[in-house]
Amino acid sequence: MKIKGSLIVILFYLFSMTAVDSQAASAAQIYYTVTFPEAQAHYADIEMRISGLAQNQLNLKLPVWTPGSYLVREFSKNIESLSAATNGKPVEVTKTRKNIWQINTQGLTDVTVKYRIYAFEISVRTSFIDASRGFLSTSGMFLYPDGMLHQPSTIHITPYKNWSKVSTSLEMVNNDPFTRYSPDYDILFDSPIEVGNQDIFTFDAGGVKYEVAMVNQGNYDKERLKKDMAHIVELETAIYGENPNKHYTFIVQNYAKGGGGIEHLSSTVLGAARNAYGTETGYQGFLALVAHEHFHLWNVKRLRPIALGPFDYDNENYTTDLWIAEGFTAYYDNMIVHRTKLYSTENYLGVLAADINTVENQPGAKVQPLSQSSFDAWIKSYRPDENSINTTISYYNKGSLIAMMLDLEIINDTKGAQSLDDVMRYMYQEYYKNKKRGYTDAEFKQALEKFAGRNLDDFYKKYINGLADIDYNHYLGYAGYQVVNDYANTNNPTLGIKMVSFNGRLKVAAVLRGSAAWIDGINVNDELMAIDGNPITDANNLLPGKHVGDKVTVSLLRDGLPMEVPITLLKDQQVKYRIISVNNVTPQQLTVRNKWLKN
């Protein structure tokens, strides 16, 4: 299969703007045509026609990031050969910034802009074109006129050869699936488009029509997915009291290895491993991803930190509240799957324990506060390096645990009458529906206090803005549970390194802060050869017969040069927690447990 065709985006634009030498109001119509004459080389050719101009200068811009993925991705690097003309005559274009092209429109009422764009980055957040399909991540594809973000658009798609389907959340025009409408650029940039021969199935849930577009092959069972995905939708809708969509689209990209997702206002793009649906672990993992990204249609796309909208598409949009936007969503994804009864209580507690172990085994948890993790997403979370484990903490994992703790706190304090569900519903109604704006950090805290019935200053000081050790047993104890560390009575030696196999060789991928390797100077990228002269053959058994306090000599290659590094072995500080029930559960604990786990 190959890609070819045209994509016509018509933006009917009524606007008032200050011209270089006038204050005249102007009405403009903007048309995009996208063709794929060299799809095999991963290019799209875009023609942008603008008529009804009444200003002397026009600035065309391309977003530098896409909402939901907090990293400046410099989409404009993919644009080449940009030119402008009117009535076939060239018009001057000057690039004034990395993502801005300035056009002299003095005396002109219309202009046609043409550019080529390269699209060959496989991910849920970036455009990809090849000879089989086209995925258009719209924020990285379409230039927009500065000052015209709030104008409507119509998109017509002409499929290439045997292409027969378009999947997007954009509304159809005149019941034509290849013609779509968007009321403004924010929605256009929040509505990815899949064009090709994807396998589409639908289901209805909560009065909303859902489309699932399966891209590439997979061993999925459509009937089972319809049933379970509909159940997830209904459970999440029940939390908020309504589903604000008329229809919703899942675009699922199936690859040999796949994962991750990105939320949109009325759609989501998911990455999946095409053959993982056949195992219960793989299937449940996919449903947790479905639950996560679908939950975002409320939490973050509508109920949002105030910094995340209206968007600044030119720069970073900073917030300290991604631990709510993403962390709470990460809490609910597995909770929702548990509420479907696909996770047993034992399985669900195992998932929570895994999050605890992830946080507690990351030295960065003692370095970076949760609120700072949110703020630094732009420079750290999306740009991990070999030392990230020592300097950062994930607002997903720790944020999920904070949500669990607050949920249990509210349930306990209200004797089972209310839960975190009630906070989320209240915030959605109060800020998205009533105030029609995002919330501040202080406002979300006030809502938590309203339902918990207590001041949370100390909680925030310790766990959100500080680095205090989390007292898991205090919060789990409300429901009659506790954590036990299976490694508590061990005294195993360790170098304190993470290793990877590269071309049959064992290399150091990370050195844990405070470990023997950290103290005595083993480096990332060192190739380990032997310990005390014994060749290393098993990365999982580096120190047979060794004890804490032993001095060993590590033979390694550093940049191809042989070295011997003396190391004094230290105790392995890693933990392995399990969540178990306490003995003699009280009636109050049972009330909390049943409310929490929906027993």
XYZ file of C-alpha atoms in Angstrom:
599
model
C 0.000 0.000 0.000
C 1.100 3.542 -0.674
C 0.034 6.966 0.475
C -1.300 9.564 -1.840
C -4.120 12.036 -1.741
C -5.125 15.493 -0.702
C -6.195 17.020 2.568
C -8.087 20.293 2.251
C -8.516 22.294 5.405
C -10.802 25.304 5.040
C -10.738 27.750 7.911
C -13.489 30.391 7.644
C -12.038 33.245 9.592
C -13.644 36.434 10.919
C -11.104 38.442 12.842
C -9.923 41.858 13.850
C -6.211 42.538 13.918
C -3.841 45.466 13.864
C -2.214 45.863 10.458
C 1.182 47.411 9.974
C -0.312 50.719 8.899
C -4.057 50.359 9.621
C -6.593 49.191 12.181
C -9.002 47.753 9.609
C -10.995 44.638 10.421
C -10.670 41.877 7.847
C -12.402 38.627 7.043
C -10.200 35.781 5.818
C -10.721 32.310 4.477
C -7.895 29.817 4.834
C -7.569 26.612 2.816
C -5.006 23.842 3.258
C -4.413 21.148 0.698
C -2.144 18.301 1.743
C -0.859 15.802 -0.799
C 1.580 12.918 -0.529
C 3.417 12.618 -3.866
C 6.474 11.097 -2.143
C 4.897 9.117 0.651
C 7.559 6.445 0.324
C 10.086 9.121 1.317
C 7.803 10.255 4.181
C 6.919 13.672 2.794
C 3.703 15.636 2.587
C 3.271 18.691 0.371
C 1.023 21.330 1.911
C -0.607 24.226 0.124
C -2.154 26.934 2.273
C -4.394 29.440 0.508
C -5.530 32.544 2.388
C -8.026 34.985 0.908
C -9.802 38.059 2.237
C -6.650 39.614 3.652
C -6.702 43.232 4.826
C -3.345 43.598 6.564
C 0.107 44.490 5.367
C 1.894 41.630 7.125
C 1.069 38.012 7.919
C 2.960 35.816 10.380
C 2.551 32.077 9.943
C 3.474 29.902 12.925
C 3.877 26.242 13.788
C 3.557 24.944 17.378
C 6.816 23.856 18.995
C 5.096 21.236 21.213
C 1.915 19.221 21.393
C -0.397 19.398 24.423
C -0.187 16.285 26.578
C 3.515 15.791 25.890
C 5.548 18.300 27.853
C 8.603 18.705 25.673
C 9.527 21.315 23.079
C 9.868 19.118 20.003
C 10.680 21.796 17.423
C 8.235 20.526 14.802
C 9.341 23.292 12.433
C 12.590 21.394 11.850
C 10.581 19.140 9.528
C 9.467 21.967 7.233
C 11.392 22.728 4.054
C 10.974 24.620 0.787
C 8.479 27.190 2.029
C 7.394 29.787 -0.507
C 4.495 32.177 -1.122
C 2.807 33.576 -4.227
C -0.263 35.470 -5.377
C -1.785 34.966 -8.798
C 1.289 32.944 -9.660
C 3.716 35.714 -8.724
C 6.235 35.208 -5.877
C 5.654 37.045 -2.603
C 8.432 37.871 -0.159
C 8.754 35.489 2.817
C 11.174 36.024 5.712
C 11.766 33.498 8.484
C 11.915 35.584 11.664
C 12.023 32.842 14.282
C 12.495 29.098 14.368
C 8.728 28.589 13.924
C 7.560 31.868 12.349
C 7.456 32.878 8.674
C 6.618 36.517 7.906
C 4.919 37.375 4.617
C 4.636 40.824 3.130
C 0.939 41.104 2.198
C 0.797 44.849 1.566
C -1.747 45.470 -1.201
C -2.688 41.778 -1.344
C -6.061 40.196 -0.626
C -4.924 36.608 -1.025
C -1.755 34.553 -0.837
C -0.842 30.908 -1.421
C 1.849 29.302 0.744
C 3.483 25.994 -0.155
C 5.792 23.893 1.974
C 7.012 20.330 2.331
C 6.992 18.512 5.644
C 8.894 15.386 6.633
C 7.024 12.869 8.817
C 8.902 9.766 9.900
C 8.885 9.576 13.690
C 6.922 6.645 15.051
C 5.219 7.653 18.274
C 1.766 8.524 19.528
C 2.620 12.239 19.462
C 4.414 12.752 16.142
C 3.371 12.467 12.501
C 4.294 9.408 10.469
C 3.886 8.858 6.726
C 4.983 5.862 4.721
C 3.720 3.836 1.791
C 1.020 2.163 3.900
C -0.685 4.876 5.966
C -0.591 8.408 7.226
C -0.834 9.513 10.833
C -1.165 13.280 11.085
C -0.347 14.726 14.480
C -1.944 18.013 13.547
C 0.006 20.334 15.864
C 3.175 19.427 13.973
C 1.648 19.643 10.496
C -0.340 22.824 10.020
C 0.934 26.377 10.010
C -1.545 28.870 11.432
C -1.849 32.650 11.072
C -0.775 34.508 14.170
C -3.776 35.943 16.008
C -6.258 33.535 14.415
C -6.321 30.641 16.869
C -10.031 30.968 17.576
C -11.359 30.492 14.063
C -13.217 27.465 12.612
C -11.908 25.023 10.047
C -13.186 22.449 7.630
C -11.005 19.521 6.571
C -11.563 17.492 3.419
C -9.512 14.352 2.865
C -9.077 12.704 -0.518
C -7.862 9.146 0.129
C -5.024 7.619 -1.828
C -5.785 4.676 -4.120
C -7.140 1.848 -1.961
C -7.350 3.922 1.205
C -10.907 3.887 2.397
C -11.033 5.194 5.972
C -10.396 8.291 8.043
C -10.353 8.172 11.841
C -10.471 11.412 13.828
C -12.648 13.083 16.433
C -13.356 16.022 14.125
C -17.011 16.354 13.106
C -18.174 15.245 9.675
C -19.639 17.796 7.262
C -22.802 16.749 5.377
C -22.269 13.163 6.569
C -19.131 12.929 4.461
C -16.470 10.969 6.404
C -13.738 12.589 4.328
C -14.841 16.124 5.203
C -14.366 17.240 8.808
C -15.027 20.415 10.754
C -13.163 22.038 13.653
C -14.377 25.179 15.427
C -10.862 26.520 16.132
C -7.162 25.758 15.928
C -6.985 24.526 19.531
C -9.375 21.743 18.577
C -7.626 21.140 15.255
C -4.319 20.734 17.081
C -6.053 18.415 19.569
C -7.543 16.119 16.916
C -5.048 13.740 15.285
C -6.034 12.097 12.019
C -5.391 8.530 10.878
C -5.856 7.855 7.156
C -5.589 4.424 5.579
C -7.174 1.011 5.928
C -7.305 0.694 9.686
C -9.591 -1.933 11.197
C -12.493 0.002 12.727
C -15.064 -1.200 15.230
C -17.545 0.751 17.310
C -19.515 0.535 20.523
C -21.879 2.753 22.480
C -21.352 3.617 26.141
C -22.990 6.232 28.315
C -24.861 7.689 25.366
C -21.643 8.298 23.423
C -20.567 6.593 20.198
C -17.034 5.213 20.333
C -14.839 4.354 17.380
C -11.738 2.200 17.762
C -9.285 2.362 14.853
C -6.811 -0.502 14.969
C -3.734 0.407 12.900
C -1.660 -2.536 11.660
C -2.398 -6.089 12.670
C -2.877 -7.573 16.126
C -4.223 -10.631 17.927
C -7.035 -8.661 19.560
C -10.572 -9.932 20.098
C -12.904 -7.153 18.948
C -15.967 -8.438 20.760
C -14.119 -8.735 24.057
C -12.610 -5.295 23.623
C -16.016 -3.767 22.889
C -17.416 -5.173 26.109
C -14.488 -4.297 28.362
C -13.778 -0.873 26.878
C -17.463 0.043 27.211
C -17.343 -1.015 30.858
C -14.323 1.218 31.467
C -16.075 4.157 29.800
C -19.192 3.699 31.927
C -17.248 3.438 35.181
C -15.263 6.595 34.431
C -18.357 8.474 33.308
C -20.025 7.582 36.609
C -17.240 9.351 38.517
C -17.829 12.679 36.766
C -21.576 12.375 36.240
C -21.467 13.017 32.502
C -19.532 12.379 29.312
C -19.208 15.711 27.479
C -18.601 14.119 24.065
C -20.985 13.168 21.305
C -18.420 10.739 19.935
C -14.900 9.661 20.852
C -12.105 8.031 18.849
C -9.385 5.623 19.922
C -6.494 5.418 17.435
C -4.467 2.330 18.382
C -1.063 1.944 16.745
C -0.043 -1.723 16.871
C 3.647 -2.497 16.476
C 5.966 -5.375 17.327
C 6.785 -3.417 20.464
C 4.542 -0.588 21.462
C 3.323 1.390 24.419
C 2.342 4.773 25.727
C -0.477 7.081 24.817
C -1.431 10.718 24.499
C -4.748 12.247 25.410
C -6.861 14.587 23.328
C -10.126 16.399 23.900
C -12.321 13.804 22.219
C -9.833 11.151 21.172
C -6.624 9.449 22.144
C -3.713 7.735 20.422
C -2.450 4.531 22.029
C 0.675 2.496 21.355
C 0.309 -1.270 21.734
C 2.252 -4.478 21.135
C 0.317 -6.252 18.411
C 0.653 -9.733 19.915
C 0.171 -8.821 23.576
C -3.622 -9.004 23.569
C -3.481 -12.791 23.765
C -2.134 -12.917 27.311
C -4.072 -11.750 30.357
C -1.149 -9.620 31.489
C -0.872 -7.952 28.088
C -4.619 -7.567 27.729
C -5.064 -6.044 31.173
C -2.115 -3.743 30.548
C -3.768 -2.504 27.378
C -7.045 -1.888 29.213
C -5.176 0.079 31.894
C -3.770 2.263 29.089
C -7.277 2.678 27.687
C -8.533 3.649 31.144
C -5.669 6.103 31.640
C -5.985 8.039 28.400
C -9.789 8.001 28.425
C -9.830 9.343 32.008
C -7.899 12.323 30.673
C -10.920 13.520 28.693
C -12.029 14.873 32.061
C -8.841 15.163 34.110
C -6.496 17.532 32.213
C -8.447 18.113 28.997
C -11.334 19.796 30.834
C -10.531 19.736 34.542
C -7.043 21.178 34.241
C -4.331 23.163 35.979
C -4.847 26.807 35.104
C -1.465 26.952 33.347
C -2.571 24.364 30.779
C -4.938 26.498 28.754
C -5.245 28.646 26.811
C -2.059 27.191 25.389
C 1.059 29.060 24.419
C 2.195 27.062 21.393
C 5.503 28.937 21.159
C 6.897 28.152 24.601
C 6.783 25.814 27.577
C 3.589 25.929 29.666
C 4.729 25.411 33.262
C 2.669 23.907 36.064
C 3.476 22.271 39.411
C 0.332 20.124 39.173
C 1.160 17.314 36.750
C 1.116 15.040 39.802
C -2.643 15.684 39.759
C -3.174 15.736 36.000
C -1.064 12.617 35.339
C -0.512 11.069 38.761
C -4.182 10.951 39.721
C -4.970 9.578 36.277
C -2.324 6.882 36.801
C -4.046 6.010 40.084
C -7.438 5.736 38.469
C -6.359 3.683 35.450
C -5.594 0.581 37.496
C -8.396 1.316 39.945
C -10.898 1.391 37.074
C -9.627 -1.925 35.701
C -10.020 -3.338 39.220
C -13.599 -2.039 39.334
C -14.343 -3.961 36.140
C -13.341 -7.089 38.140
C -10.615 -7.927 35.622
C -8.093 -7.285 38.372
C -8.638 -9.300 41.513
C -8.043 -7.448 44.778
C -4.770 -9.345 45.130
C -3.684 -8.274 41.630
C -4.625 -4.680 42.296
C -2.700 -4.550 45.556
C 0.237 -6.002 43.640
C 0.044 -3.119 41.159
C 0.054 -0.604 44.022
C 3.021 -2.374 45.619
C 4.892 -2.161 42.322
C 4.419 1.625 42.323
C 5.665 1.796 45.902
C 8.763 -0.209 44.995
C 9.438 1.985 41.964
C 9.362 5.131 44.084
C 11.249 3.739 47.069
C 14.016 2.220 44.929
C 14.686 5.482 43.083
C 17.327 7.647 44.802
C 15.846 10.679 43.051
C 12.850 10.445 45.385
C 15.140 11.905 48.064
C 16.253 14.730 45.759
C 13.306 16.058 43.732
C 9.989 17.069 45.336
C 6.837 15.992 43.539
C 5.740 19.530 42.653
C 9.196 20.211 41.192
C 8.990 17.013 39.168
C 5.858 18.457 37.560
C 7.450 21.826 36.873
C 10.634 20.300 35.439
C 8.837 17.912 33.079
C 9.964 20.066 30.154
C 13.661 19.586 30.843
C 13.878 16.365 32.851
C 10.931 13.962 32.604
C 10.979 13.850 28.811
C 14.777 14.011 28.574
C 15.977 11.248 30.900
C 19.658 10.431 31.019
C 21.920 7.977 32.840
C 21.686 9.999 36.064
C 17.923 10.610 36.086
C 17.341 7.757 38.512
C 19.446 9.680 41.044
C 17.948 13.119 40.537
C 14.274 12.790 39.606
C 11.012 11.156 40.597
C 8.090 10.414 38.308
C 4.943 12.440 38.888
C 3.119 9.408 37.469
C 4.246 6.843 40.057
C 4.499 9.085 43.095
C 1.446 11.075 42.054
C -0.512 7.829 41.878
C 0.546 6.940 45.427
C -0.406 10.406 46.669
C -3.850 9.907 45.106
C -4.165 6.571 46.926
C -3.221 8.184 50.233
C -5.701 11.041 49.789
C -8.441 8.638 48.701
C -7.958 6.565 51.847
C -7.765 9.706 53.992
C -11.079 11.022 52.678
C -12.835 7.659 52.951
C -11.619 7.222 56.524
C -12.423 10.770 57.639
C -15.952 10.565 56.222
C -16.497 7.023 57.519
C -16.994 5.708 54.027
C -19.427 8.409 52.901
C -17.096 10.047 50.363
C -13.931 9.379 48.413
C -11.543 10.931 45.909
C -14.250 10.315 43.299
C -16.295 13.057 44.949
C -13.363 15.485 44.804
C -12.873 14.889 41.091
C -16.607 15.308 40.386
C -16.759 18.498 42.456
C -13.700 20.009 40.779
C -15.042 19.162 37.312
C -18.360 20.834 38.067
C -16.909 23.806 39.901
C -14.063 24.765 37.562
C -14.767 23.328 34.124
C -18.549 23.671 34.168
C -19.178 26.676 36.407
C -16.067 28.847 36.433
C -15.031 27.715 32.944
C -11.337 27.891 33.767
C -8.529 25.833 35.191
C -7.729 25.502 38.883
C -4.790 26.781 40.867
C -2.721 24.586 43.140
C -4.332 26.253 46.167
C -7.840 25.660 44.814
C -7.282 21.942 44.332
C -5.844 21.731 47.840
C -8.924 23.507 49.208
C -11.183 20.963 47.529
C -9.216 18.064 49.023
C -9.523 19.704 52.450
C -13.243 20.251 51.924
C -13.841 16.527 51.498
C -11.204 15.312 53.954
C -12.520 17.709 56.571
C -9.034 18.653 57.674
C -6.143 20.951 56.909
C -3.573 19.439 54.546
C -0.750 21.942 55.025
C 1.463 19.335 56.672
C 0.612 16.730 54.011
C 1.614 19.128 51.238
C 4.726 20.224 53.098
C 5.923 16.647 53.518
C 4.792 14.839 50.405
C 4.101 17.379 47.641
C 6.665 20.118 48.233
C 9.025 18.165 50.467
C 11.021 14.954 50.609
C 9.604 13.203 53.670
C 9.477 9.409 53.713
C 5.944 8.226 52.986
C 4.234 6.464 55.884
C 2.437 3.858 53.775
C 1.197 1.895 56.756
C -0.545 4.960 58.167
C -2.734 5.372 55.076
C -3.124 1.716 54.109
C -3.937 1.058 57.757
C -7.197 2.939 57.318
C -8.326 0.003 55.157
C -6.720 -2.664 57.315
C -3.655 -3.176 55.143
C 0.076 -2.845 55.684
C 3.278 -3.129 53.682
C 5.924 -5.742 54.388
C 9.413 -5.672 52.907
C 10.529 -9.094 51.692
C 14.132 -7.852 51.704
C 14.000 -6.497 55.258
C 16.111 -9.305 56.799
C 18.583 -9.714 53.963
C 22.189 -8.561 54.007
C 23.184 -8.988 50.390
C 26.167 -7.149 48.907
C 25.824 -5.102 45.748
C 27.820 -2.872 43.467
C 24.797 -0.615 43.045
C 24.666 -0.501 39.256
C 22.161 -1.079 36.460
C 23.494 -2.994 33.483
C 22.561 -3.561 29.855
C 23.740 -6.091 27.334
C 25.164 -4.500 24.193
C 26.409 -6.731 21.381
C 27.010 -9.495 23.890
C 28.913 -7.216 26.249
C 27.760 -6.025 29.673
C 27.830 -2.274 30.103
C 26.906 -0.060 33.016
C 23.702 1.880 32.300
C 23.340 3.657 35.655
C 25.180 4.015 38.961
C 22.943 4.406 42.003
C 23.604 7.346 44.302
C 25.418 6.312 47.494
C 26.235 2.808 46.273
C 29.627 1.096 46.315
C 30.076 1.805 42.606
C 29.107 5.464 43.166
C 31.600 5.877 46.005
C 34.492 3.985 44.431
C 34.144 5.255 40.903
C 32.548 2.874 38.420
C 31.172 4.902 35.515
C 28.257 4.642 33.152
C 29.345 2.963 29.893
C 32.093 0.979 31.627
C 32.235 -2.538 30.188
C 32.583 -4.986 33.063
C 34.927 -7.890 32.348
C 35.737 -9.668 35.622
C 35.511 -9.455 39.411
C 38.580 -10.674 41.322
C 39.767 -12.212 38.077
C 36.598 -14.250 37.530
C 35.011 -13.468 34.151
C 31.509 -12.013 34.346
C 29.023 -14.187 32.520
C 25.763 -13.461 34.342
C 24.634 -9.899 35.015
C 22.174 -11.207 37.609
C 24.839 -12.981 39.642
C 27.852 -10.709 39.799
C 28.980 -11.438 43.349
C 28.665 -15.157 44.146
C 30.099 -15.940 47.566
C 30.759 -12.281 48.412
C 29.645 -10.463 51.562
C 28.934 -6.919 52.667
C 32.258 -5.271 53.508
C 34.326 -7.444 51.182
C 36.871 -5.645 49.019
C 36.853 -6.741 45.395
C 38.635 -5.685 42.223
C 36.485 -4.962 39.196
C 38.218 -5.342 35.829
C 36.628 -3.229 33.143
C 37.107 -1.403 29.878
C 36.581 2.345 29.874
C 36.584 3.872 26.423
C 38.366 0.752 25.255
C 41.154 1.006 27.842
C 41.556 -1.673 30.538
C 41.210 -0.586 34.158
C 40.991 -2.206 37.574
C 38.803 -0.508 40.170
C 38.914 -1.573 43.838
C 35.430 -1.646 45.386
C 34.228 -2.130 48.965
C 30.880 -3.890 48.779
C 27.908 -2.307 50.551
C 24.522 -3.677 51.549
C 21.817 -3.710 48.904
C 19.288 -1.077 50.029
C 16.623 -2.029 47.511
C 13.192 -2.861 48.900
C 10.498 -5.265 47.780
C 7.184 -4.405 49.372
C 3.985 -6.406 49.414
C 0.616 -5.192 50.663
C -1.100 -7.594 53.052
C -4.062 -7.460 55.371
C -3.518 -6.738 59.049
C -4.797 -9.196 61.601
C -8.148 -8.529 63.244
C -9.550 -5.959 60.823
C -11.849 -3.545 62.673
C -15.370 -2.615 61.494
C -14.106 0.891 60.631
C -11.230 -0.538 58.581
C -13.638 -2.884 56.813
C -15.893 0.056 55.964
C -12.964 1.920 54.444
C -11.739 -1.176 52.619
C -15.112 -1.901 51.061
C -15.602 1.709 49.962
C -12.072 1.936 48.572
C -12.099 -1.329 46.641
C -15.828 -1.215 45.805
C -16.321 -4.600 47.434
